[in-house]
CSV table of C-alpha atoms in Angstrom, one decimal:
chain,number,residue,atom,x,y,z
A,1,UNK,CA,29.7,24.1,11.6
A,2,UNK,CA,31.5,21.4,9.7
A,3,UNK,CA,34.9,20.2,10.6
A,4,UNK,CA,37.4,22.6,9.1
A,5,UNK,CA,40.8,21.6,7.8
A,6,UNK,CA,43.3,24.3,6.6
A,7,UNK,CA,45.9,24.0,4.0
A,8,UNK,CA,49.3,23.9,5.7
A,9,UNK,CA,50.8,26.2,3.1
A,10,UNK,CA,48.7,29.3,3.2
A,11,UNK,CA,46.1,28.8,5.9
A,12,UNK,CA,43.1,28.7,3.6
A,13,UNK,CA,40.3,26.2,3.9
A,14,UNK,CA,40.7,23.3,1.4
A,15,UNK,CA,38.2,22.9,-1.3
A,16,UNK,CA,36.8,19.7,0.3
A,17,UNK,CA,36.1,21.5,3.5
A,18,UNK,CA,34.5,24.5,1.8
A,19,UNK,CA,32.2,22.0,-0.1
A,20,UNK,CA,31.2,20.5,3.2
A,21,UNK,CA,30.4,23.8,4.9
A,22,UNK,CA,26.6,23.9,5.4
A,23,UNK,CA,24.4,26.7,4.1
A,24,UNK,CA,21.9,28.7,6.1
A,25,UNK,CA,19.1,26.3,5.6
A,26,UNK,CA,21.2,23.4,7.0
A,27,UNK,CA,22.3,25.6,9.9
A,28,UNK,CA,18.7,26.4,10.8
A,29,UNK,CA,17.7,22.8,10.4
A,30,UNK,CA,20.5,21.6,12.7
A,31,UNK,CA,19.5,24.1,15.4
A,32,UNK,CA,15.9,22.8,15.2
A,33,UNK,CA,17.1,19.2,15.2
A,34,UNK,CA,19.2,19.8,18.4
A,35,UNK,CA,16.3,21.5,20.1
A,36,UNK,CA,14.0,18.6,19.2
A,37,UNK,CA,16.5,16.0,20.5
A,38,UNK,CA,16.9,17.9,23.8
A,39,UNK,CA,13.1,18.0,24.1
A,40,UNK,CA,12.9,14.2,23.9
A,41,UNK,CA,15.1,14.1,27.0
A,42,UNK,CA,13.4,16.9,28.9
A,43,UNK,CA,10.0,15.3,28.2
A,44,UNK,CA,11.2,11.9,29.4
A,45,UNK,CA,10.9,10.1,26.1
A,46,UNK,CA,14.6,9.0,26.1
A,47,UNK,CA,17.3,8.5,28.7
A,48,UNK,CA,20.9,9.5,28.1
A,49,UNK,CA,21.8,9.0,24.4
A,50,UNK,CA,19.0,6.6,23.6
A,51,UNK,CA,16.8,7.5,20.7
A,52,UNK,CA,17.7,9.7,17.7
A,53,UNK,CA,16.3,12.5,15.5
A,54,UNK,CA,16.8,13.4,11.9
A,55,UNK,CA,15.6,16.0,9.4
A,56,UNK,CA,15.9,16.1,5.6
A,57,UNK,CA,17.0,19.2,3.7
A,58,UNK,CA,17.1,18.6,0.0
A,59,UNK,CA,19.1,15.4,-0.5
A,60,UNK,CA,21.0,15.8,2.8
A,61,UNK,CA,19.8,14.1,6.0
A,62,UNK,CA,21.0,15.8,9.2
A,63,UNK,CA,21.0,13.3,12.1
A,64,UNK,CA,22.1,13.1,15.7
A,65,UNK,CA,25.5,11.6,16.1
A,66,UNK,CA,26.0,8.3,18.0
A,67,UNK,CA,26.9,8.4,21.7
A,68,UNK,CA,26.9,12.2,22.1
A,69,UNK,CA,24.6,13.6,24.9
A,70,UNK,CA,22.2,16.1,23.3
A,71,UNK,CA,23.0,18.8,25.8
A,72,UNK,CA,26.5,18.9,24.5
A,73,UNK,CA,25.6,19.3,20.8
A,74,UNK,CA,26.7,22.6,19.2
A,75,UNK,CA,26.8,23.9,15.7
A,76,UNK,CA,30.3,22.3,15.3
A,77,UNK,CA,28.8,18.9,15.9
A,78,UNK,CA,26.7,18.9,12.7
A,79,UNK,CA,26.3,15.4,11.3
A,80,UNK,CA,24.9,15.0,7.8
A,81,UNK,CA,24.6,12.1,5.3
A,82,UNK,CA,23.4,11.6,1.8
A,83,UNK,CA,20.3,9.4,1.1
A,84,UNK,CA,22.7,6.5,0.5
A,85,UNK,CA,24.4,6.9,3.8
A,86,UNK,CA,27.6,8.7,2.8
A,87,UNK,CA,28.8,11.2,5.3
A,88,UNK,CA,28.7,14.7,3.7
A,89,UNK,CA,28.8,17.0,6.7
A,90,UNK,CA,30.9,16.9,9.9
A,91,UNK,CA,33.3,14.5,11.3
A,92,UNK,CA,31.1,12.6,13.9
A,93,UNK,CA,29.7,9.1,13.3
A,94,UNK,CA,25.9,9.2,12.7
A,95,UNK,CA,23.5,7.4,14.9
A,96,UNK,CA,23.6,3.6,14.8
A,97,UNK,CA,19.9,3.7,13.8
A,98,UNK,CA,20.8,5.4,10.5
A,99,UNK,CA,19.3,2.5,8.4
A,100,UNK,CA,15.9,3.2,9.9
A,101,UNK,CA,16.0,6.9,9.2
A,102,UNK,CA,17.2,6.5,5.6
A,103,UNK,CA,14.6,3.8,5.0
A,104,UNK,CA,11.8,6.2,6.0
A,105,UNK,CA,13.1,8.9,3.7
A,106,UNK,CA,13.5,6.6,0.8
A,107,UNK,CA,10.0,5.1,1.1
A,108,UNK,CA,7.8,8.1,2.3
A,109,UNK,CA,7.5,11.8,1.9
A,110,UNK,CA,8.9,12.3,5.4
A,111,UNK,CA,11.0,15.4,6.1
A,112,UNK,CA,11.7,14.6,9.8
A,113,UNK,CA,12.0,11.4,11.9
A,114,UNK,CA,12.0,10.9,15.7
A,115,UNK,CA,12.9,7.6,17.3
A,116,UNK,CA,12.6,7.2,21.1
A,117,UNK,CA,12.7,4.6,23.9
A,118,UNK,CA,9.6,6.0,25.5
A,119,UNK,CA,8.6,4.0,28.6
A,120,UNK,CA,4.9,3.3,28.1
A,121,UNK,CA,5.2,2.8,24.3
A,122,UNK,CA,8.1,0.4,24.8
A,123,UNK,CA,6.1,-1.5,27.5
A,124,UNK,CA,3.1,-1.8,25.1
A,125,UNK,CA,5.4,-3.1,22.4
A,126,UNK,CA,6.2,-6.2,24.5
A,127,UNK,CA,2.5,-7.0,25.1
A,128,UNK,CA,0.6,-6.7,21.8
A,129,UNK,CA,1.1,-6.7,18.0
A,130,UNK,CA,-1.0,-3.6,17.5
A,131,UNK,CA,-1.9,-0.8,20.0
A,132,UNK,CA,-5.6,-1.3,20.9
A,133,UNK,CA,-7.9,1.5,19.7
A,134,UNK,CA,-8.2,3.1,23.0
A,135,UNK,CA,-8.5,6.6,21.6
A,136,UNK,CA,-9.6,8.3,18.4
A,137,UNK,CA,-6.2,10.1,18.0
A,138,UNK,CA,-5.0,6.8,16.4
A,139,UNK,CA,-6.5,8.4,13.3
A,140,UNK,CA,-3.8,11.1,13.4
A,141,UNK,CA,-1.2,8.4,12.9
A,142,UNK,CA,-3.1,6.8,10.0
A,143,UNK,CA,-5.0,4.2,12.0
A,144,UNK,CA,-4.2,1.3,14.4
A,145,UNK,CA,-0.6,1.6,15.3
A,146,UNK,CA,1.3,-1.6,14.5
A,147,UNK,CA,4.3,-3.2,16.3
A,148,UNK,CA,7.3,-3.9,14.2
A,149,UNK,CA,8.8,-7.3,14.9
A,150,UNK,CA,12.0,-7.3,16.9
A,151,UNK,CA,15.4,-7.2,15.2
A,152,UNK,CA,18.8,-6.1,16.5
A,153,UNK,CA,19.1,-2.3,16.7
A,154,UNK,CA,20.9,-0.6,13.8
A,155,UNK,CA,20.4,-3.4,11.3
A,156,UNK,CA,18.8,-3.4,7.9
A,157,UNK,CA,16.4,-6.1,9.2
A,158,UNK,CA,15.0,-3.8,11.8
A,159,UNK,CA,14.6,-1.1,9.1
A,160,UNK,CA,12.6,-3.7,7.0
A,161,UNK,CA,10.4,-4.7,9.9
A,162,UNK,CA,9.7,-1.0,10.7
A,163,UNK,CA,8.7,-0.2,7.1
A,164,UNK,CA,6.2,-3.0,7.1
A,165,UNK,CA,4.7,-1.7,10.3
A,166,UNK,CA,4.6,1.8,8.9
A,167,UNK,CA,2.6,0.9,5.8
A,168,UNK,CA,-0.1,3.6,5.5
A,169,UNK,CA,0.9,4.9,8.9
A,170,UNK,CA,3.1,7.8,10.2
A,171,UNK,CA,4.2,6.0,13.4
A,172,UNK,CA,4.8,2.6,14.7
A,173,UNK,CA,6.1,0.7,17.8
A,174,UNK,CA,9.3,-1.3,17.7
A,175,UNK,CA,9.0,-4.5,19.7
A,176,UNK,CA,11.0,-4.5,22.9
A,177,UNK,CA,12.6,-1.3,21.7
A,178,UNK,CA,10.6,1.9,21.4
A,179,UNK,CA,8.9,4.2,18.9
A,180,UNK,CA,9.4,5.7,15.5
A,181,UNK,CA,7.3,8.6,14.0
A,182,UNK,CA,7.8,10.8,11.0
A,183,UNK,CA,6.3,14.0,9.6
A,184,UNK,CA,6.5,17.0,7.3
A,185,UNK,CA,8.4,18.9,10.0
A,186,UNK,CA,10.3,18.2,13.2
A,187,UNK,CA,7.4,19.5,15.2
A,188,UNK,CA,5.0,17.2,13.6
A,189,UNK,CA,7.2,14.2,14.0
A,190,UNK,CA,7.7,15.0,17.6
A,191,UNK,CA,4.0,15.6,18.3
A,192,UNK,CA,3.1,12.3,16.7
A,193,UNK,CA,5.7,10.6,19.0
A,194,UNK,CA,4.3,12.3,22.1
A,195,UNK,CA,0.7,11.4,21.0
A,196,UNK,CA,1.7,7.7,20.6
A,197,UNK,CA,3.4,7.6,24.0
A,198,UNK,CA,0.3,9.2,25.6
A,199,UNK,CA,-2.1,6.6,24.0
A,200,UNK,CA,0.1,3.8,25.2
A,201,UNK,CA,0.0,5.2,28.7
A,202,UNK,CA,-3.8,5.5,28.6
A,203,UNK,CA,-4.1,1.9,27.5
A,204,UNK,CA,-1.7,0.6,30.1
A,205,UNK,CA,-3.5,2.6,32.8
A,206,UNK,CA,-7.0,1.4,31.8
A,207,UNK,CA,-5.8,-2.2,31.4
A,208,UNK,CA,-4.3,-2.2,34.9
A,209,UNK,CA,-7.7,-1.8,36.7
A,210,UNK,CA,-8.5,-5.2,38.3
A,211,UNK,CA,-11.6,-6.8,36.9
A,212,UNK,CA,-12.2,-4.3,34.1
A,213,UNK,CA,-11.4,-4.3,30.4
A,214,UNK,CA,-11.0,-1.0,28.5
A,215,UNK,CA,-13.7,-0.1,26.0
A,216,UNK,CA,-12.2,0.1,22.5
A,217,UNK,CA,-13.2,2.0,19.4
A,218,UNK,CA,-13.9,0.3,16.1
A,219,UNK,CA,-11.8,1.1,13.0
A,220,UNK,CA,-14.9,2.8,11.6
A,221,UNK,CA,-15.1,5.1,14.6
A,222,UNK,CA,-11.5,6.0,14.3
A,223,UNK,CA,-11.8,6.6,10.6
A,224,UNK,CA,-14.7,8.9,11.2
A,225,UNK,CA,-12.7,10.9,13.7
A,226,UNK,CA,-9.9,11.0,11.2
A,227,UNK,CA,-12.1,12.8,8.7
A,228,UNK,CA,-13.0,15.4,11.3
A,229,UNK,CA,-9.3,15.8,12.2
A,230,UNK,CA,-8.5,16.9,8.7
A,231,UNK,CA,-10.2,20.2,9.4
A,232,UNK,CA,-8.8,20.6,12.9
A,233,UNK,CA,-6.9,23.8,13.9
A,234,UNK,CA,-6.6,27.2,12.3
A,235,UNK,CA,-6.8,27.6,8.5
């Protein structure tokens, strides 16, 4: 998967290359990451190469490379960095939003992060400072979803603003930009992203009815739903 260099003298892989060759766990994680990235496109959460996905395996963070369409990603395109941002796998440049991803991993127990430019969520991020409590599934994200103040993409300032919005939450909106969600797995991070986009769409749809104002839930009602959600699903 990683870029391979061979010694000109005997044709063997150099020690540096061998050290950079990913193991089975990293190979599986990269396949899952690519599948998740492609899903963001097929489900309409990103256009082209916007948005990015990462997953943490030990102290290595696999992340989508910058400017490469997801349908072109192969095992040879693996892109991995350390928690301090050093490239440790592959030859491609990581996503420009690497500061956001690393900030999440350093500050939370996240094992996966999904960032998108989802249409309805981005629209909502331009209108409010917090997504109104239009649905109890806000509880699945930790409570009312905040909007991180705008900062130029790819900057440490944006990462700082995002962390403030993420306090006690697993997802946030990025003002005039998009969404960010994290989870214990890629599936969970993706599901939270999709749920956030759906709630934003519901609020925008309800708010667009002339002469009517959406009924909102209280934080207490959302918290009560959150308690019930803890036991949701199969044991």
